[in-house]
Amino acid sequence: MTTYPPEPWTLVGRMDLSTFLVPTEDLPTATWPDGWRPLVLGGRTPVGAAWVDYAPGGAMSYRELLVAVAGRIGARVRPHIVAIWVDSPASRDGGRELWGIPKGLARFTGVAEGTPEMALEGADRPAASAVLRHGRRLPGRPRVGFTLAQDLDGRRCESPVSSRAGLGLLSAQWSFDPDGPLAFLAGHRPVVSATLHDFAMLFGMTPADRARVSQPGGHADVRRQESPHVDPAR
């Protein structure tokens, strides 16, 4: 049995993010929460893929590859994570049990060197890899907030995410195994990429906030969290 912190989690580190435009009909559908639908732009949907290095100084330190699809619930924009892997059993269990995030375990190499690879246990080749070239940093540390929508034990779970980060230019070349779990991204090139340097993130709600949201008529936007006051360790 693994243990993990209660929500909300405060996390710090770096994220290298790319956005792809993928034919909507090719998207995986198994994890879609009730009432959620992907955004469609000319038959394609924005899909974000990110390498994340969570550093010491937050609730936990681990590495992650996530793939999230832009979507909505009614008129409200709600990204949804369709695939994600980490190298921390505690993060895997906490993500699944607290928010319905379908985290799996995987091996990561090359993250610090800018040549990250993610391979599932027993696989003879990586499911995803990239060559990342970091460009100049832009001024400022803007705040970004959104609400994630996931399926948790057959019900929709909406969780706010708030962060501050320095933005940087990024050139990213991705490769996906056409026979692997991210085959729907194979052959696609990102339309835009960026790095979130030294981010400080607050993920989830306090139990009191979660109880209020669960009341009739409540949803995750009843409370937009303040940005976390944490000194990033990077």
mmCIF file of C-alpha atoms in Angstrom:
data_model
loop_
_atom_site.group_PDB
_atom_site.id
_atom_site.type_symbol
_atom_site.label_atom_id
_atom_site.label_comp_id
_atom_site.label_asym_id
_atom_site.label_seq_id
_atom_site.Cartn_x
_atom_site.Cartn_y
_atom_site.Cartn_z
ATOM 1 C CA MET A 1 0.000 0.000 0.000
ATOM 2 C CA THR A 2 1.366 3.411 -0.944
ATOM 3 C CA THR A 3 0.613 6.697 0.761
ATOM 4 C CA TYR A 4 0.128 10.085 -0.861
ATOM 5 C CA PRO A 5 -0.697 13.619 0.344
ATOM 6 C CA PRO A 6 -4.324 14.749 0.659
ATOM 7 C CA GLU A 7 -5.564 17.252 -1.886
ATOM 8 C CA PRO A 8 -4.689 19.895 -2.798
ATOM 9 C CA TRP A 9 -1.166 19.055 -3.912
ATOM 10 C CA THR A 10 1.424 21.809 -4.178
ATOM 11 C CA LEU A 11 3.980 20.908 -6.849
ATOM 12 C CA VAL A 12 7.008 22.652 -8.347
ATOM 13 C CA GLY A 13 9.232 21.966 -11.330
ATOM 14 C CA ARG A 14 9.413 22.325 -15.118
ATOM 15 C CA MET A 15 6.978 21.376 -17.894
ATOM 16 C CA ASP A 16 7.795 21.033 -21.598
ATOM 17 C CA LEU A 17 4.464 21.217 -23.419
ATOM 18 C CA SER A 18 3.470 20.742 -27.061
ATOM 19 C CA THR A 19 0.050 21.097 -28.667
ATOM 20 C CA PHE A 20 -1.074 18.903 -31.563
ATOM 21 C CA LEU A 21 -4.155 19.047 -33.793
ATOM 22 C CA VAL A 22 -5.513 15.504 -34.074
ATOM 23 C CA PRO A 23 -8.502 14.236 -36.075
ATOM 24 C CA THR A 24 -11.325 14.067 -33.556
ATOM 25 C CA GLU A 25 -12.389 10.633 -34.789
ATOM 26 C CA ASP A 26 -8.950 9.253 -33.824
ATOM 27 C CA LEU A 27 -9.153 10.260 -30.140
ATOM 28 C CA PRO A 28 -9.330 7.537 -27.473
ATOM 29 C CA THR A 29 -12.734 7.571 -25.759
ATOM 30 C CA ALA A 30 -12.419 5.103 -22.873
ATOM 31 C CA THR A 31 -11.838 7.683 -20.118
ATOM 32 C CA TRP A 32 -14.302 10.402 -21.129
ATOM 33 C CA PRO A 33 -16.376 11.626 -18.158
ATOM 34 C CA ASP A 34 -20.135 11.987 -18.312
ATOM 35 C CA GLY A 35 -21.230 15.084 -20.239
ATOM 36 C CA TRP A 36 -17.750 15.876 -21.548
ATOM 37 C CA ARG A 37 -17.106 16.383 -25.258
ATOM 38 C CA PRO A 38 -13.908 17.299 -27.148
ATOM 39 C CA LEU A 39 -13.531 20.673 -28.785
ATOM 40 C CA VAL A 40 -13.715 20.328 -32.569
ATOM 41 C CA LEU A 41 -12.004 22.753 -34.958
ATOM 42 C CA GLY A 42 -12.527 21.755 -38.568
ATOM 43 C CA GLY A 43 -12.663 18.078 -37.672
ATOM 44 C CA ARG A 44 -9.603 18.280 -35.416
ATOM 45 C CA THR A 45 -9.122 18.630 -31.667
ATOM 46 C CA PRO A 46 -6.253 20.289 -29.748
ATOM 47 C CA VAL A 47 -4.269 17.724 -27.756
ATOM 48 C CA GLY A 48 -1.513 18.675 -25.323
ATOM 49 C CA ALA A 49 1.415 16.384 -24.530
ATOM 50 C CA ALA A 50 3.881 17.322 -21.792
ATOM 51 C CA TRP A 51 7.005 16.074 -20.101
ATOM 52 C CA VAL A 52 6.943 17.179 -16.464
ATOM 53 C CA ASP A 53 9.790 17.071 -13.965
ATOM 54 C CA TYR A 54 8.340 17.646 -10.496
ATOM 55 C CA ALA A 55 11.221 18.838 -8.327
ATOM 56 C CA PRO A 56 11.958 18.602 -4.603
ATOM 57 C CA GLY A 57 10.202 21.327 -2.655
ATOM 58 C CA GLY A 58 6.645 20.295 -3.533
ATOM 59 C CA ALA A 59 4.401 17.587 -2.136
ATOM 60 C CA MET A 60 6.279 14.945 -4.156
ATOM 61 C CA SER A 61 9.157 14.679 -6.612
ATOM 62 C CA TYR A 62 8.748 12.504 -9.740
ATOM 63 C CA ARG A 63 8.638 12.518 -13.539
ATOM 64 C CA GLU A 64 5.571 12.380 -15.757
ATOM 65 C CA LEU A 65 4.319 12.220 -19.320
ATOM 66 C CA LEU A 66 0.726 13.360 -19.773
ATOM 67 C CA VAL A 67 -1.626 13.706 -22.731
ATOM 68 C CA ALA A 68 -4.710 15.921 -22.315
ATOM 69 C CA VAL A 69 -7.529 16.694 -24.747
ATOM 70 C CA ALA A 70 -9.229 20.096 -24.982
ATOM 71 C CA GLY A 71 -12.941 19.727 -24.304
ATOM 72 C CA ARG A 72 -16.025 21.202 -22.716
ATOM 73 C CA ILE A 73 -18.962 20.486 -20.466
ATOM 74 C CA GLY A 74 -21.783 22.597 -21.812
ATOM 75 C CA ALA A 75 -20.222 26.024 -22.373
ATOM 76 C CA ARG A 76 -17.441 25.494 -19.825
ATOM 77 C CA VAL A 77 -13.964 24.607 -21.142
ATOM 78 C CA ARG A 78 -12.627 21.501 -19.420
ATOM 79 C CA PRO A 79 -9.406 19.734 -20.475
ATOM 80 C CA HIS A 80 -9.379 15.984 -19.870
ATOM 81 C CA ILE A 81 -6.364 13.710 -19.348
ATOM 82 C CA VAL A 82 -6.703 10.613 -21.546
ATOM 83 C CA ALA A 83 -3.261 9.092 -20.895
ATOM 84 C CA ILE A 84 -0.565 9.659 -18.290
ATOM 85 C CA TRP A 85 2.437 7.852 -16.810
ATOM 86 C CA VAL A 86 4.632 8.581 -13.790
ATOM 87 C CA ASP A 87 7.590 6.931 -12.061
ATOM 88 C CA SER A 88 6.067 7.261 -8.565
ATOM 89 C CA PRO A 89 3.630 4.676 -7.129
ATOM 90 C CA ALA A 90 2.377 7.294 -4.654
ATOM 91 C CA SER A 91 1.571 9.750 -7.464
ATOM 92 C CA ARG A 92 -0.099 6.984 -9.459
ATOM 93 C CA ASP A 93 -2.329 5.945 -6.590
ATOM 94 C CA GLY A 94 -3.143 9.492 -5.487
ATOM 95 C CA GLY A 95 -4.020 10.588 -9.011
ATOM 96 C CA ARG A 96 -6.324 7.633 -9.536
ATOM 97 C CA GLU A 97 -8.041 7.698 -6.155
ATOM 98 C CA LEU A 98 -8.399 11.458 -5.611
ATOM 99 C CA TRP A 99 -9.238 12.703 -9.116
ATOM 100 C CA GLY A 100 -9.767 9.780 -11.483
ATOM 101 C CA ILE A 101 -6.576 10.555 -13.415
ATOM 102 C CA PRO A 102 -5.621 7.269 -15.161
ATOM 103 C CA LYS A 103 -1.956 7.241 -14.134
ATOM 104 C CA GLY A 104 0.230 4.253 -14.939
ATOM 105 C CA LEU A 105 3.834 3.462 -14.064
ATOM 106 C CA ALA A 106 6.667 3.736 -16.573
ATOM 107 C CA ARG A 107 10.425 4.197 -16.872
ATOM 108 C CA PHE A 108 11.815 7.617 -17.782
ATOM 109 C CA THR A 109 15.260 8.430 -19.138
ATOM 110 C CA GLY A 110 16.907 11.511 -20.595
ATOM 111 C CA VAL A 111 14.602 14.054 -18.934
ATOM 112 C CA ALA A 112 17.404 16.256 -17.594
ATOM 113 C CA GLU A 113 19.334 16.036 -20.856
ATOM 114 C CA GLY A 114 16.463 17.226 -23.062
ATOM 115 C CA THR A 115 16.044 13.833 -24.743
ATOM 116 C CA PRO A 116 13.219 12.312 -22.675
ATOM 117 C CA GLU A 117 11.928 8.796 -23.286
ATOM 118 C CA MET A 118 9.051 6.948 -21.626
ATOM 119 C CA ALA A 119 8.853 3.151 -21.801
ATOM 120 C CA LEU A 120 6.347 0.785 -20.256
ATOM 121 C CA GLU A 121 7.634 -2.122 -18.190
ATOM 122 C CA GLY A 122 8.598 -5.017 -20.443
ATOM 123 C CA ALA A 123 8.445 -2.961 -23.659
ATOM 124 C CA ASP A 124 11.323 -3.291 -26.111
ATOM 125 C CA ARG A 125 11.020 0.331 -27.321
ATOM 126 C CA PRO A 126 9.756 3.616 -25.862
ATOM 127 C CA ALA A 127 6.098 4.543 -26.223
ATOM 128 C CA ALA A 128 7.121 8.201 -26.578
ATOM 129 C CA SER A 129 10.340 10.160 -26.930
ATOM 130 C CA ALA A 130 11.375 13.683 -27.827
ATOM 131 C CA VAL A 131 14.288 15.964 -28.589
ATOM 132 C CA LEU A 132 13.806 19.286 -26.797
ATOM 133 C CA ARG A 133 15.713 22.487 -27.482
ATOM 134 C CA HIS A 134 15.041 25.244 -24.992
ATOM 135 C CA GLY A 135 15.077 28.822 -26.244
ATOM 136 C CA ARG A 136 15.095 32.128 -24.435
ATOM 137 C CA ARG A 137 12.886 32.833 -21.471
ATOM 138 C CA LEU A 138 10.169 35.443 -21.772
ATOM 139 C CA PRO A 139 9.660 38.153 -19.127
ATOM 140 C CA GLY A 140 7.167 37.729 -16.302
ATOM 141 C CA ARG A 141 5.536 34.858 -14.430
ATOM 142 C CA PRO A 142 1.899 34.772 -15.564
ATOM 143 C CA ARG A 143 -0.764 32.949 -13.604
ATOM 144 C CA VAL A 144 -2.707 30.199 -15.387
ATOM 145 C CA GLY A 145 -5.855 28.545 -14.058
ATOM 146 C CA PHE A 146 -8.184 25.895 -15.443
ATOM 147 C CA THR A 147 -10.457 23.073 -14.322
ATOM 148 C CA LEU A 148 -9.775 19.451 -15.201
ATOM 149 C CA ALA A 149 -12.620 16.997 -15.856
ATOM 150 C CA GLN A 150 -12.122 13.279 -15.166
ATOM 151 C CA ASP A 151 -14.212 10.180 -14.497
ATOM 152 C CA LEU A 152 -13.922 8.999 -10.887
ATOM 153 C CA ASP A 153 -15.721 5.735 -10.129
ATOM 154 C CA GLY A 154 -18.440 6.423 -12.696
ATOM 155 C CA ARG A 155 -19.039 10.061 -11.810
ATOM 156 C CA ARG A 156 -17.580 13.263 -13.184
ATOM 157 C CA CYS A 157 -14.886 14.842 -11.025
ATOM 158 C CA GLU A 158 -13.898 18.462 -11.730
ATOM 159 C CA SER A 159 -10.703 19.778 -10.124
ATOM 160 C CA PRO A 160 -9.217 23.296 -10.304
ATOM 161 C CA VAL A 161 -5.557 23.794 -11.148
ATOM 162 C CA SER A 162 -3.704 27.062 -10.557
ATOM 163 C CA SER A 163 -0.059 27.859 -11.316
ATOM 164 C CA ARG A 164 2.529 30.536 -11.894
ATOM 165 C CA ALA A 165 5.502 29.944 -14.163
ATOM 166 C CA GLY A 166 8.134 31.590 -16.286
ATOM 167 C CA LEU A 167 7.508 30.962 -19.994
ATOM 168 C CA GLY A 168 10.202 29.948 -22.436
ATOM 169 C CA LEU A 169 10.486 29.183 -26.127
ATOM 170 C CA LEU A 170 10.764 25.507 -27.031
ATOM 171 C CA SER A 171 11.536 23.496 -30.152
ATOM 172 C CA ALA A 172 10.226 19.943 -29.739
ATOM 173 C CA GLN A 173 10.501 16.923 -32.011
ATOM 174 C CA TRP A 174 8.277 14.066 -30.805
ATOM 175 C CA SER A 175 8.147 10.382 -31.726
ATOM 176 C CA PHE A 176 5.345 7.982 -30.768
ATOM 177 C CA ASP A 177 5.323 4.215 -31.169
ATOM 178 C CA PRO A 178 2.645 3.480 -33.831
ATOM 179 C CA ASP A 179 1.899 0.219 -32.019
ATOM 180 C CA GLY A 180 1.948 1.739 -28.526
ATOM 181 C CA PRO A 181 -0.619 3.363 -26.232
ATOM 182 C CA LEU A 182 -0.164 6.772 -27.892
ATOM 183 C CA ALA A 183 -0.517 5.513 -31.450
ATOM 184 C CA PHE A 184 -3.189 8.152 -32.166
ATOM 185 C CA LEU A 185 -0.406 10.789 -31.977
ATOM 186 C CA ALA A 186 2.051 8.923 -34.213
ATOM 187 C CA GLY A 187 3.015 10.922 -37.285
ATOM 188 C CA HIS A 188 1.704 14.239 -35.946
ATOM 189 C CA ARG A 189 3.883 17.285 -35.412
ATOM 190 C CA PRO A 190 3.185 19.910 -32.763
ATOM 191 C CA VAL A 191 1.761 23.220 -33.904
ATOM 192 C CA VAL A 192 3.225 25.087 -30.916
ATOM 193 C CA SER A 193 5.521 24.247 -27.985
ATOM 194 C CA ALA A 194 6.598 26.078 -24.838
ATOM 195 C CA THR A 195 8.362 25.506 -21.533
ATOM 196 C CA LEU A 196 6.936 26.409 -18.142
ATOM 197 C CA HIS A 197 10.051 27.119 -16.091
ATOM 198 C CA ASP A 198 10.099 27.019 -12.301
ATOM 199 C CA PHE A 199 6.352 26.541 -12.019
ATOM 200 C CA ALA A 200 4.513 26.451 -8.705
ATOM 201 C CA MET A 201 1.216 24.596 -8.998
ATOM 202 C CA LEU A 202 -1.762 23.993 -6.736
ATOM 203 C CA PHE A 203 -3.802 20.965 -7.847
ATOM 204 C CA GLY A 204 -7.201 20.081 -6.402
ATOM 205 C CA MET A 205 -9.372 21.378 -3.576
ATOM 206 C CA THR A 206 -9.558 21.266 0.172
ATOM 207 C CA PRO A 207 -12.127 18.819 1.598
ATOM 208 C CA ALA A 208 -14.406 21.755 2.516
ATOM 209 C CA ASP A 209 -14.293 23.081 -1.038
ATOM 210 C CA ARG A 210 -14.915 19.614 -2.453
ATOM 211 C CA ALA A 211 -17.962 19.189 -0.223
ATOM 212 C CA ARG A 212 -19.364 22.543 -1.330
ATOM 213 C CA VAL A 213 -18.876 21.687 -4.994
ATOM 214 C CA SER A 214 -20.730 18.384 -4.516
ATOM 215 C CA GLN A 215 -23.870 20.232 -3.400
ATOM 216 C CA PRO A 216 -26.694 20.679 -5.948
ATOM 217 C CA GLY A 217 -25.809 23.389 -8.434
ATOM 218 C CA GLY A 218 -22.135 23.442 -7.419
ATOM 219 C CA HIS A 219 -19.201 22.968 -9.764
ATOM 220 C CA ALA A 220 -15.476 23.499 -9.621
ATOM 221 C CA ASP A 221 -15.666 27.137 -10.684
ATOM 222 C CA VAL A 222 -17.293 28.144 -7.386
ATOM 223 C CA ARG A 223 -13.755 28.600 -6.112
ATOM 224 C CA ARG A 224 -10.719 29.643 -8.082
ATOM 225 C CA GLN A 225 -7.681 28.902 -6.007
ATOM 226 C CA GLU A 226 -4.995 31.393 -5.189
ATOM 227 C CA SER A 227 -1.597 30.713 -6.702
ATOM 228 C CA PRO A 228 0.599 28.644 -4.372
ATOM 229 C CA HIS A 229 3.208 30.405 -2.295
ATOM 230 C CA VAL A 230 6.091 28.001 -2.768
ATOM 231 C CA ASP A 231 9.690 28.657 -3.738
ATOM 232 C CA PRO A 232 10.445 26.362 -6.660
ATOM 233 C CA ALA A 233 13.491 24.176 -6.165
ATOM 234 C CA ARG A 234 14.686 24.589 -9.747
#
